Coordinates of C-alpha atoms in Angstrom, one line a residue:
M1 CA 51.6 -24.9 38.0
Q2 CA 50.9 -21.1 38.1
R3 CA 52.4 -20.6 34.7
R4 CA 50.2 -23.3 33.3
R5 CA 47.1 -21.7 34.8
L6 CA 48.2 -18.4 33.4
R7 CA 48.6 -19.9 29.9
V8 CA 45.1 -21.5 30.2
W9 CA 43.5 -18.2 31.2
L10 CA 45.5 -16.4 28.5
V11 CA 44.2 -18.8 25.9
I12 CA 40.6 -18.4 27.2
C13 CA 40.9 -14.6 27.1
M14 CA 42.3 -14.7 23.6
V15 CA 39.5 -17.0 22.4
G16 CA 37.0 -14.8 24.1
I17 CA 38.5 -11.7 22.4
M18 CA 38.5 -13.4 19.1
V19 CA 34.8 -14.4 19.5
L20 CA 33.9 -10.8 20.4
V21 CA 35.9 -9.5 17.4
A22 CA 34.1 -12.0 15.2
R23 CA 30.8 -11.0 16.6
L24 CA 31.5 -7.3 16.1
A25 CA 32.6 -8.0 12.6
Q26 CA 29.4 -9.9 11.9
I27 CA 27.3 -7.0 13.3
Q28 CA 29.3 -4.1 11.9
L29 CA 30.6 -5.5 8.6
I30 CA 29.1 -8.9 7.5
S31 CA 25.4 -9.2 8.5
T32 CA 24.5 -5.6 8.5
E33 CA 21.4 -6.1 6.4
S34 CA 20.3 -9.5 7.5
F35 CA 21.3 -10.2 11.1
S36 CA 20.2 -13.4 13.0
K37 CA 17.6 -15.9 11.8
Y38 CA 15.0 -13.1 11.7
G39 CA 16.9 -11.2 9.0
I40 CA 17.1 -7.9 11.0
N41 CA 18.5 -5.0 9.0
L42 CA 21.0 -3.5 11.5
L43 CA 21.7 -0.5 9.3
E44 CA 18.0 0.4 9.2
G45 CA 17.8 -0.1 12.9
S46 CA 20.8 2.1 13.6
V47 CA 19.4 4.9 11.4
S48 CA 15.9 4.6 12.9
Q49 CA 17.4 5.2 16.4
R50 CA 19.0 8.4 15.2
T51 CA 16.0 9.7 13.2
Q52 CA 12.3 10.4 13.5
E53 CA 10.3 10.2 10.3
M54 CA 6.8 10.5 8.9
V55 CA 6.2 8.2 5.9
I56 CA 4.1 10.1 3.3
D57 CA 3.9 7.2 0.8
N58 CA 5.0 3.6 1.3
G59 CA 6.2 3.4 -2.3
R60 CA 4.0 0.5 -3.3
G61 CA 1.7 1.0 -6.3
N62 CA -2.1 1.5 -6.0
F63 CA -5.1 0.0 -7.6
L64 CA -7.7 2.1 -9.4
D65 CA -11.2 1.3 -10.6
R66 CA -12.1 1.7 -14.3
S67 CA -12.7 5.5 -13.9
G68 CA -9.5 6.1 -11.9
K69 CA -11.0 6.0 -8.4
P70 CA -8.6 4.5 -5.8
L71 CA -9.5 1.0 -4.4
I72 CA -6.8 0.5 -1.8
Y73 CA -5.2 3.8 -0.9
E74 CA -6.3 7.4 -1.1
R75 CA -4.2 10.5 -0.8
I76 CA -5.4 12.8 2.0
P77 CA -4.2 16.4 2.5
V78 CA -3.1 16.6 6.2
L79 CA -1.1 18.7 8.6
I80 CA 2.2 17.1 9.8
L81 CA 3.7 18.3 13.1
F82 CA 7.1 17.3 14.5
P83 CA 7.6 16.9 18.3
F84 CA 10.5 19.3 18.5
L85 CA 8.0 22.1 18.3
N86 CA 7.3 21.4 22.0
Y87 CA 10.7 23.0 22.7
L88 CA 10.4 26.0 20.4
E89 CA 8.7 29.3 20.2
W90 CA 6.7 29.1 17.0
P91 CA 3.6 30.9 15.6
V92 CA 1.0 28.3 16.5
E93 CA -1.7 30.9 16.4
E94 CA -1.1 31.5 12.7
V95 CA -1.4 27.7 11.9
A96 CA -4.6 27.5 14.0
S97 CA -6.0 30.5 12.3
A98 CA -5.2 29.1 8.8
I99 CA -7.2 25.9 9.4
G100 CA -9.9 27.2 11.8
V101 CA -9.0 25.3 15.0
S102 CA -7.9 26.4 18.5
E103 CA -4.2 26.8 19.4
R104 CA -4.8 24.5 22.3
E105 CA -5.9 21.6 20.0
I106 CA -2.7 21.8 18.0
L107 CA -0.4 22.1 21.1
E108 CA -2.2 19.1 22.8
S109 CA -1.8 17.0 19.7
I110 CA 2.0 17.0 19.9
E111 CA 2.3 17.1 23.7
G112 CA 4.2 13.9 24.7
A113 CA 4.5 12.7 21.0
D114 CA 7.7 10.7 20.4
G115 CA 7.5 11.2 16.7
P116 CA 5.9 13.3 14.0
I117 CA 2.1 13.2 13.9
A118 CA -0.7 13.9 11.5
F119 CA -3.0 16.4 13.2
G120 CA -6.3 14.9 14.1
N121 CA -5.2 11.3 14.7
P122 CA -6.7 8.7 14.6
E123 CA -8.9 10.5 12.0
P124 CA -6.7 13.0 10.3
Y125 CA -8.0 16.5 9.8
L126 CA -8.5 17.0 6.1
L127 CA -7.1 20.3 4.7
S128 CA -8.5 22.2 1.8
E129 CA -6.2 23.3 -1.0
R130 CA -6.4 26.9 0.3
E131 CA -5.4 25.7 3.8
M132 CA -2.5 23.7 2.5
T133 CA -1.1 26.7 0.6
A134 CA -1.5 29.0 3.6
I135 CA 0.3 26.6 5.9
N136 CA 3.2 26.0 3.6
E137 CA 3.7 29.7 2.9
L138 CA 4.3 30.2 6.6
K139 CA 7.5 28.1 6.2
I140 CA 7.6 27.0 9.9
P141 CA 10.2 24.3 10.6
G142 CA 8.4 21.1 11.6
V143 CA 5.0 22.2 10.2
F144 CA 4.0 20.8 6.8
A145 CA 0.8 20.4 4.8
V146 CA 1.2 17.4 2.5
E147 CA -0.9 14.7 0.8
R148 CA -0.3 11.5 2.7
K149 CA -1.3 8.1 1.5
Y150 CA -3.8 6.2 3.7
P151 CA -5.4 2.8 3.3
L152 CA -9.1 3.1 2.6
S153 CA -11.2 2.1 5.5
N154 CA -13.7 0.3 3.3
T155 CA -11.6 -1.9 1.0
Q156 CA -13.4 -3.2 -2.1
A157 CA -12.9 -6.6 -3.9
E158 CA -10.4 -7.6 -1.2
Q159 CA -9.8 -11.2 -2.4
L160 CA -9.6 -10.2 -6.1
I161 CA -7.0 -7.5 -5.3
G162 CA -5.3 -9.7 -2.7
I163 CA -2.9 -9.0 0.2
T164 CA 0.7 -7.9 0.8
G165 CA 3.2 -8.6 3.5
E166 CA 6.8 -8.5 4.5
N167 CA 8.6 -11.6 3.4
S168 CA 12.4 -11.2 2.9
K169 CA 12.8 -14.7 1.5
L170 CA 10.1 -14.3 -1.1
L171 CA 11.5 -10.8 -2.0
E172 CA 14.9 -12.3 -2.6
E173 CA 13.5 -15.2 -4.7
R174 CA 11.6 -12.7 -7.0
Y175 CA 14.1 -9.8 -7.1
G176 CA 17.4 -11.3 -5.9
E177 CA 19.4 -9.0 -8.3
K178 CA 17.7 -5.8 -7.1
E179 CA 18.4 -3.9 -3.9
F180 CA 15.3 -3.7 -1.7
S181 CA 14.8 -3.1 2.0
A182 CA 14.0 -6.4 3.8
R183 CA 10.8 -4.7 4.9
T184 CA 9.6 -4.0 1.4
L185 CA 6.0 -5.2 0.9
V186 CA 5.4 -8.0 -1.6
G187 CA 2.2 -9.4 -3.1
L188 CA 1.0 -12.6 -1.5
S189 CA -2.3 -13.3 -3.3
G190 CA -4.6 -11.9 -6.0
L191 CA -3.7 -9.0 -8.3
E192 CA -1.2 -7.9 -5.6
E193 CA 0.8 -11.1 -6.4
S194 CA 0.4 -11.2 -10.2
F195 CA 1.3 -7.5 -10.7
D196 CA 3.9 -7.4 -7.9
E197 CA 6.7 -6.7 -10.3
F198 CA 5.0 -3.5 -11.3
L199 CA 3.8 -2.6 -7.8
V200 CA 6.9 -3.3 -5.6
G201 CA 8.1 -0.1 -4.0
E202 CA 11.0 1.9 -5.4
G203 CA 11.3 3.5 -2.0
K204 CA 9.3 5.5 0.5
S205 CA 8.5 9.2 0.4
K206 CA 9.1 10.6 3.9
L207 CA 9.9 13.6 6.1
V208 CA 12.9 13.0 8.2
Y209 CA 14.9 14.7 10.9
H210 CA 17.9 13.6 13.0
V211 CA 17.8 13.4 16.8
D212 CA 20.3 12.7 19.6
G213 CA 19.9 10.2 22.4
I214 CA 17.1 12.1 24.2
G215 CA 15.2 13.0 21.1
S216 CA 16.5 16.6 20.6
P217 CA 17.5 17.8 17.1
L218 CA 21.0 16.7 16.2
F219 CA 21.7 18.9 13.2
G220 CA 19.3 21.8 13.9
I221 CA 15.6 21.8 13.1
N222 CA 15.9 21.2 9.3
V223 CA 13.5 18.5 8.2
K224 CA 14.4 16.7 5.0
Y225 CA 12.0 15.4 2.4
S226 CA 13.1 12.1 1.0
E227 CA 11.5 10.5 -2.0
P228 CA 12.4 8.0 -4.8
A229 CA 14.4 9.6 -7.7
N230 CA 11.8 8.5 -10.4
P231 CA 8.8 10.8 -10.5
F232 CA 6.8 8.3 -12.5
Y233 CA 6.5 5.9 -9.6
P234 CA 4.7 4.4 -7.8
I235 CA 2.8 2.6 -10.5
N236 CA -1.0 2.5 -10.7
I237 CA -2.9 -0.7 -11.8
K238 CA -6.1 0.4 -13.5
T239 CA -8.6 -2.4 -13.0
T240 CA -11.9 -3.1 -14.8
I241 CA -13.9 -2.9 -11.5
D242 CA -16.5 -0.2 -11.2
K243 CA -16.2 1.1 -7.6
D244 CA -19.9 2.1 -7.4
L245 CA -21.2 -1.3 -8.7
Q246 CA -18.7 -3.1 -6.5
E247 CA -19.8 -1.3 -3.4
R248 CA -23.5 -2.1 -4.2
A249 CA -22.6 -5.8 -4.7
E250 CA -20.6 -6.0 -1.5
N251 CA -23.6 -4.5 0.5
L252 CA -26.1 -6.9 -1.1
V253 CA -24.0 -10.0 -0.4
D254 CA -23.8 -9.0 3.2
K255 CA -27.5 -8.0 3.3
H256 CA -28.5 -11.5 2.1
Q257 CA -26.1 -13.1 4.7
I258 CA -24.0 -15.0 2.3
E259 CA -21.3 -16.5 4.5
N260 CA -19.6 -18.6 1.9
G261 CA -20.1 -17.6 -1.8
G262 CA -20.6 -14.3 -3.6
L263 CA -21.2 -13.0 -7.1
V264 CA -19.5 -12.1 -10.4
L265 CA -20.7 -9.3 -12.7
L266 CA -19.3 -9.1 -16.2
D267 CA -19.6 -6.6 -19.0
I268 CA -20.6 -8.7 -21.9
E269 CA -19.2 -6.5 -24.7
S270 CA -15.7 -6.2 -23.2
N271 CA -15.8 -9.3 -21.0
N272 CA -14.5 -7.2 -18.1
I273 CA -15.1 -7.9 -14.5
L274 CA -17.3 -5.0 -13.2
A275 CA -17.8 -6.5 -9.7
M276 CA -16.6 -9.5 -7.9
V277 CA -17.5 -10.4 -4.3
S278 CA -16.2 -13.3 -2.3
R279 CA -17.2 -14.5 1.2
P280 CA -16.1 -15.2 3.9
H281 CA -14.5 -11.8 4.5
L282 CA -10.8 -11.5 4.4
N283 CA -9.2 -11.6 7.9
R284 CA -6.2 -9.4 7.5
K285 CA -4.8 -10.3 10.9
N286 CA -4.7 -14.0 10.0
P287 CA -5.3 -14.1 6.2
F288 CA -4.1 -17.7 5.7
G289 CA -5.8 -19.1 8.8
D290 CA -9.2 -19.6 7.2
L291 CA -10.9 -19.5 3.8
G292 CA -11.0 -15.7 3.7
V293 CA -7.9 -15.2 1.6
E294 CA -9.3 -17.5 -1.1
N295 CA -11.4 -15.9 -3.8
Q296 CA -14.4 -18.3 -4.0
M297 CA -15.3 -16.9 -7.4
L298 CA -12.1 -18.3 -8.8
K299 CA -12.3 -21.7 -7.0
Q300 CA -14.0 -24.8 -8.4
H301 CA -17.3 -25.9 -6.9
I302 CA -20.1 -28.4 -7.7
P303 CA -22.5 -26.5 -10.1
G304 CA -25.6 -28.6 -10.1
S305 CA -28.2 -27.9 -12.8
V306 CA -26.4 -24.9 -14.2
F307 CA -24.2 -27.5 -16.0
K308 CA -27.3 -28.7 -17.9
T309 CA -26.6 -25.8 -20.3
V310 CA -23.5 -27.7 -21.6
V311 CA -25.6 -30.9 -22.1
A312 CA -28.3 -28.9 -23.9
A313 CA -25.7 -27.4 -26.3
A314 CA -24.4 -30.8 -27.2
A315 CA -27.9 -32.3 -27.6
I316 CA -28.9 -29.5 -29.9
D317 CA -25.9 -30.0 -32.2
H318 CA -26.4 -33.7 -32.3
G319 CA -30.1 -33.8 -33.2
L320 CA -31.4 -35.1 -29.9
T321 CA -33.9 -32.3 -29.2
L322 CA -36.8 -33.0 -31.6
P323 CA -39.9 -30.9 -30.6
S324 CA -42.1 -34.0 -30.6
R325 CA -39.9 -35.9 -28.2
T326 CA -40.9 -36.1 -24.5
F327 CA -39.3 -37.3 -21.3
N328 CA -40.9 -38.8 -18.2
C329 CA -40.1 -36.2 -15.6
N330 CA -41.9 -38.1 -12.8
E331 CA -38.8 -40.3 -12.7
N332 CA -35.3 -39.6 -11.4
I333 CA -32.1 -40.2 -13.3
Y334 CA -32.2 -44.0 -12.5
G335 CA -35.7 -44.4 -13.9
K336 CA -37.4 -44.7 -10.5
E337 CA -40.3 -42.6 -9.1
D338 CA -38.9 -39.2 -8.0
P339 CA -40.3 -38.4 -4.5
N340 CA -39.6 -34.6 -4.9
F341 CA -40.6 -33.7 -8.4
Q342 CA -43.6 -34.8 -10.4
H343 CA -43.5 -32.8 -13.7
G344 CA -45.1 -35.4 -15.9
E345 CA -44.2 -35.7 -19.6
L346 CA -42.1 -32.8 -20.8
N347 CA -40.4 -31.8 -24.1
F348 CA -36.8 -30.6 -24.2
T349 CA -37.6 -26.9 -23.8
Q350 CA -39.9 -27.6 -20.8
S351 CA -37.4 -29.9 -19.3
F352 CA -34.8 -27.2 -19.3
A353 CA -37.1 -24.6 -17.9
K354 CA -38.2 -26.9 -15.0
S355 CA -34.7 -28.5 -14.7
C356 CA -35.9 -32.1 -15.2
N357 CA -33.0 -34.4 -14.2
R358 CA -34.3 -37.4 -16.0
T359 CA -34.2 -35.6 -19.4
F360 CA -30.6 -34.5 -19.1
A361 CA -29.4 -37.9 -17.7
D362 CA -30.9 -39.6 -20.7
L363 CA -29.5 -37.1 -23.2
A364 CA -26.0 -37.4 -21.7
K365 CA -26.1 -41.2 -22.0
E366 CA -27.1 -40.9 -25.6
L367 CA -24.3 -38.5 -26.3
K368 CA -21.8 -40.8 -24.6
A369 CA -23.0 -43.6 -26.9
K370 CA -22.0 -41.4 -29.8
D371 CA -18.7 -40.2 -28.3
A372 CA -17.6 -40.5 -24.7
K373 CA -15.9 -37.1 -24.8
I374 CA -18.7 -35.1 -26.2
I375 CA -19.8 -33.5 -22.9
E376 CA -16.2 -32.6 -22.1
D377 CA -15.8 -31.1 -25.6
Y378 CA -18.8 -28.9 -25.1
A379 CA -17.7 -27.9 -21.6
A380 CA -14.5 -26.7 -23.2
K381 CA -16.4 -24.9 -26.0
L382 CA -18.3 -23.0 -23.3
S383 CA -15.0 -22.3 -21.5
L384 CA -15.8 -24.2 -18.3
T385 CA -12.8 -26.5 -18.1
G386 CA -9.9 -24.2 -18.8
S387 CA -8.6 -20.9 -17.6
V388 CA -10.8 -17.9 -18.6
G389 CA -8.8 -15.1 -17.1
W390 CA -6.5 -12.9 -19.3
T391 CA -3.3 -14.7 -20.2
G392 CA -0.6 -13.5 -22.6
T393 CA 2.8 -12.0 -23.0
V394 CA 3.7 -9.0 -20.9
F395 CA 7.2 -7.8 -21.6
H396 CA 9.6 -10.7 -20.7
T397 CA 6.8 -12.9 -19.2
E398 CA 5.3 -15.1 -21.9
K399 CA 2.5 -16.7 -19.9
F400 CA 1.4 -13.8 -17.6
R401 CA -1.9 -14.5 -15.8
Q402 CA -3.9 -11.7 -14.4
L403 CA -5.7 -14.2 -12.1
P404 CA -3.1 -16.6 -10.8
D405 CA -5.5 -18.0 -8.2
E406 CA -8.0 -19.2 -10.8
D407 CA -8.8 -22.9 -10.8
F408 CA -9.4 -25.0 -13.9
G409 CA -12.8 -26.8 -14.1
R410 CA -13.4 -30.5 -15.0
V411 CA -16.2 -32.9 -15.9
F412 CA -14.8 -36.3 -15.2
K413 CA -11.9 -37.2 -12.9
N414 CA -10.9 -40.4 -14.7
E415 CA -11.6 -42.7 -17.6
E416 CA -13.7 -45.0 -15.5
A417 CA -16.2 -42.3 -14.7
R418 CA -16.4 -41.2 -18.3
D419 CA -17.4 -44.8 -19.4
D420 CA -19.9 -45.4 -16.6
N421 CA -23.5 -44.6 -17.5
N422 CA -24.5 -43.8 -13.9
Y423 CA -21.6 -41.4 -13.5
V424 CA -22.4 -39.8 -16.9
A425 CA -26.0 -39.3 -15.7
L426 CA -24.8 -37.7 -12.5
S427 CA -22.4 -35.5 -14.4
A428 CA -25.1 -34.4 -16.7
I429 CA -26.9 -32.7 -13.8
G430 CA -23.7 -31.1 -12.5
Q431 CA -23.0 -33.6 -9.8
H432 CA -20.4 -36.4 -9.1
E433 CA -16.9 -35.0 -10.1
V434 CA -18.1 -31.9 -12.1
R435 CA -16.3 -28.8 -10.8
V436 CA -16.4 -25.3 -12.2
T437 CA -15.7 -21.7 -11.0
P438 CA -18.3 -19.0 -10.7
L439 CA -16.1 -16.9 -13.0
A440 CA -16.2 -19.6 -15.7
I441 CA -20.0 -19.9 -15.4
A442 CA -20.3 -16.1 -15.8
N443 CA -18.1 -16.3 -18.8
M444 CA -20.3 -19.1 -20.3
M445 CA -23.3 -16.9 -19.9
A446 CA -21.5 -14.0 -21.6
T447 CA -20.4 -16.3 -24.4
I448 CA -24.0 -17.4 -25.1
A449 CA -25.3 -13.9 -24.9
R450 CA -22.7 -12.7 -27.5
G451 CA -23.7 -15.4 -29.9
G452 CA -20.9 -17.9 -29.2
G453 CA -17.8 -15.8 -29.3
K454 CA -15.3 -16.8 -26.5
Q455 CA -13.2 -14.0 -24.9
M456 CA -10.7 -13.9 -22.1
V457 CA -12.0 -12.2 -18.9
R458 CA -10.1 -9.1 -17.9
A459 CA -9.7 -7.8 -14.3
V460 CA -7.1 -5.2 -15.3
E461 CA -7.2 -2.7 -18.2
S462 CA -3.7 -1.2 -18.0
V463 CA -0.6 -0.5 -16.0
E464 CA 0.0 3.3 -15.7
Y465 CA 2.6 5.7 -14.5
Q466 CA 1.7 8.3 -11.9
N467 CA 1.0 10.9 -14.6
G468 CA -1.6 8.6 -16.2
S469 CA 0.5 7.6 -19.2
K470 CA 0.3 3.9 -20.1
V471 CA 3.1 1.4 -19.3
F472 CA 1.2 -1.6 -20.7
G473 CA -2.4 -2.1 -22.0
F474 CA -4.3 -5.4 -21.9
D475 CA -6.2 -5.8 -25.2
E476 CA -9.4 -7.9 -25.5
N477 CA -8.2 -11.4 -26.4
K478 CA -10.1 -14.4 -27.7
L479 CA -10.0 -17.6 -25.8
P480 CA -8.3 -20.4 -27.8
G481 CA -10.2 -23.5 -28.9
D482 CA -13.5 -24.3 -30.5
S483 CA -16.7 -22.5 -29.6
I484 CA -20.4 -23.1 -30.1
S485 CA -22.0 -21.9 -33.3
P486 CA -24.2 -18.8 -33.5
F487 CA -27.1 -21.1 -34.2
T488 CA -26.5 -23.1 -31.0
A489 CA -26.0 -19.9 -29.0
Q490 CA -29.4 -18.6 -30.3
K491 CA -31.1 -21.9 -29.2
L492 CA -29.5 -21.6 -25.8
Q493 CA -30.6 -18.0 -25.4
K494 CA -34.2 -19.1 -25.9
L495 CA -33.8 -21.9 -23.5
L496 CA -32.4 -19.6 -20.8
R497 CA -35.2 -17.1 -21.3
E498 CA -37.8 -19.9 -21.0
V499 CA -36.4 -20.6 -17.5
V500 CA -37.8 -17.2 -16.5
V501 CA -41.0 -16.8 -18.6
D502 CA -42.3 -20.4 -18.0
E503 CA -45.0 -20.3 -15.3
E504 CA -43.2 -23.2 -13.5
G505 CA -39.7 -22.3 -14.6
T506 CA -36.9 -22.3 -11.9
G507 CA -36.3 -18.6 -12.7
R508 CA -39.9 -17.4 -12.7
W509 CA -39.1 -15.1 -9.7
F510 CA -37.3 -12.8 -12.1
K511 CA -40.3 -11.9 -14.4
E512 CA -41.0 -8.5 -12.9
L513 CA -37.5 -7.2 -12.8
P514 CA -36.7 -3.8 -14.6
Y515 CA -34.3 -5.7 -16.9
S516 CA -35.5 -8.9 -18.7
V517 CA -33.4 -11.8 -17.6
A518 CA -32.3 -15.1 -19.1
G519 CA -30.5 -17.7 -17.0
K520 CA -30.3 -21.1 -15.2
S521 CA -30.6 -22.2 -11.6
G522 CA -28.6 -24.9 -9.9
T523 CA -28.8 -26.7 -6.6
A524 CA -26.0 -29.2 -6.0
E525 CA -25.5 -31.7 -3.2
T526 CA -22.0 -31.4 -1.8
G527 CA -21.9 -34.7 0.0
I528 CA -21.1 -32.9 3.3
M529 CA -23.5 -33.1 6.2
K530 CA -24.2 -30.3 8.6
D531 CA -26.6 -30.7 11.6
E532 CA -27.6 -34.1 10.1
K533 CA -28.7 -32.4 6.9
Q534 CA -27.2 -32.5 3.4
N535 CA -25.3 -29.3 2.4
H536 CA -26.0 -27.7 -1.0
N537 CA -24.4 -25.2 -3.4
K538 CA -27.1 -22.8 -4.7
W539 CA -26.6 -21.0 -8.0
F540 CA -28.3 -18.7 -10.4
A541 CA -26.5 -17.6 -13.5
G542 CA -27.7 -15.5 -16.3
Y543 CA -27.5 -12.3 -18.4
F544 CA -29.6 -9.2 -19.0
P545 CA -31.3 -7.4 -20.7
Y546 CA -32.3 -10.4 -22.8
E547 CA -33.1 -8.3 -25.9
N548 CA -29.8 -6.4 -25.8
P549 CA -27.4 -8.2 -23.5
K550 CA -25.1 -6.0 -21.5
Y551 CA -24.3 -7.9 -18.3
A552 CA -23.7 -11.5 -17.2
L553 CA -24.3 -12.2 -13.5
V554 CA -23.6 -15.3 -11.3
T555 CA -24.6 -15.5 -7.7
V556 CA -23.7 -18.5 -5.5
N557 CA -24.3 -19.6 -1.9
L558 CA -22.1 -22.5 -0.9
G559 CA -22.7 -25.2 1.7
V560 CA -26.2 -24.3 2.9
H561 CA -29.2 -26.5 3.7
S562 CA -31.8 -27.1 1.0
D563 CA -34.5 -25.2 3.0
E564 CA -32.4 -22.0 3.6
G565 CA -29.8 -19.8 1.9
G566 CA -31.8 -19.1 -1.3
I567 CA -29.8 -17.3 -3.9
N568 CA -32.6 -15.8 -6.1
P569 CA -33.2 -12.7 -3.9
L570 CA -29.5 -11.7 -4.2
F571 CA -29.6 -12.1 -8.0
A572 CA -32.8 -10.1 -8.3
D573 CA -31.6 -7.3 -6.1
M574 CA -28.3 -7.1 -8.0
V575 CA -30.2 -6.7 -11.3
K576 CA -32.2 -3.9 -9.7
E577 CA -29.0 -2.2 -8.5
V578 CA -27.5 -2.4 -12.0
Y579 CA -30.6 -1.0 -13.5
T580 CA -30.6 1.9 -11.0
F581 CA -26.9 2.5 -11.7
D582 CA -27.6 2.7 -15.5
Q583 CA -30.3 5.2 -14.9
E584 CA -28.0 7.4 -12.8
N585 CA -25.1 7.3 -15.3

């Protein structure tokens, strides 16, 4: 009986030892870089216990504006101090003298520190070039003057640029064949996502020293500087954004209390995005928990009367806009008395300026009688139904998209709607199933201002090495497909200008601006009720100066009541800001 018990205990002990050996093998040999369901890197953890380090650069690439100003990170010259200085005699008075602070301030900054610090935290003390040279010439162990990369406190174009995060599964999916730390940042949205292959870190630059169990130097007080072997990295993405214009746009959108919406400003000649603002603000603590991570300027929305520009183009080309023809603008699209608008008999030009619904409903039905796909064809000619962001071949990627978050627009959702006169009438005034993005509307205005030529919209000019040399440049590309003729574009230009100069035009508020404006308003019912009132999308889209077009601008306020949230003041103020910017530059 005793022998049997001994054998049982022996078996249990052997099994236990084997389990322990297997566990140790897993920890020490097998799962060293991805331990447990959380993917913990045990090698990194072991090293971190034996070292203290100060990361100088996280290794991920940066975004620049069109003149080279940083948009995400900036390099700040700072004083780095290591905590082992607390146990040494060192010439603190010389460092204090070099930067013009008291010895006490320096000593107090590292007192009780459990790792290296940047002097002046939380706001680091900025060193001059002379101060950096003076400190480094002292050659004091544990004292360094370096340029450290910090995130900008006031990030611009946050949804356009996007966010990053640690995601080991996504990292493996994208770069399975490459060796990256599991904590490497990857792009999750916006340009951070589309340009991730260029931006992903080659490794951190850091100051490191080794410590024992109580934090004392293990191999003396030598601090090593570690950096990636390739001096050309990290990469910079040079965007088309103008930081000054972007900042002015951000301030104006907030000033006018746009909670859901924003604006797009394009350079007409290059078709580059100069500024793009989306609200609500991005919540970096919970980016995917609300709408903040979505770039509303790239999402499809109901456009309202802005879409009448498409119907106008088709009507011009198909001979439906005779000067002698008039429309009863006391009636709605169904031929009944309109309780809100009594414009009387209007010709085509007056109808566009005053945004008469009846006129464009009638024209759309006449166009449908000729060809049910005419309106969709013209929406495509004005680039409202496809992608307008830059697309092309970049190295091994054939269909590289600068703006992967961009929605496609549409006019009709199905054949039934296309063949129904009531749905056609609603679609003509930008209602029912019509959906477009603010970027596409801005591009439509730029296309008309250029005389009909369609171009892809660029958000990025080039990818550059650290020394400024170009890795890849994004040329100006034409959008595929048919476009409107110069004659039609000229007619539309005059119509858009009439919206502003007509005494009762929907854009008459813009008469006195420093730049002459042409454009179109839009107010769309969303079908969503709030506080027992119908919500609306409010738009104004246009270009300026009218005589010599340079800028296309779209402003939009989404989901507001009809008697609040007007968008005209934002459009007007942005035109003024652009004018001031041009005078200053």
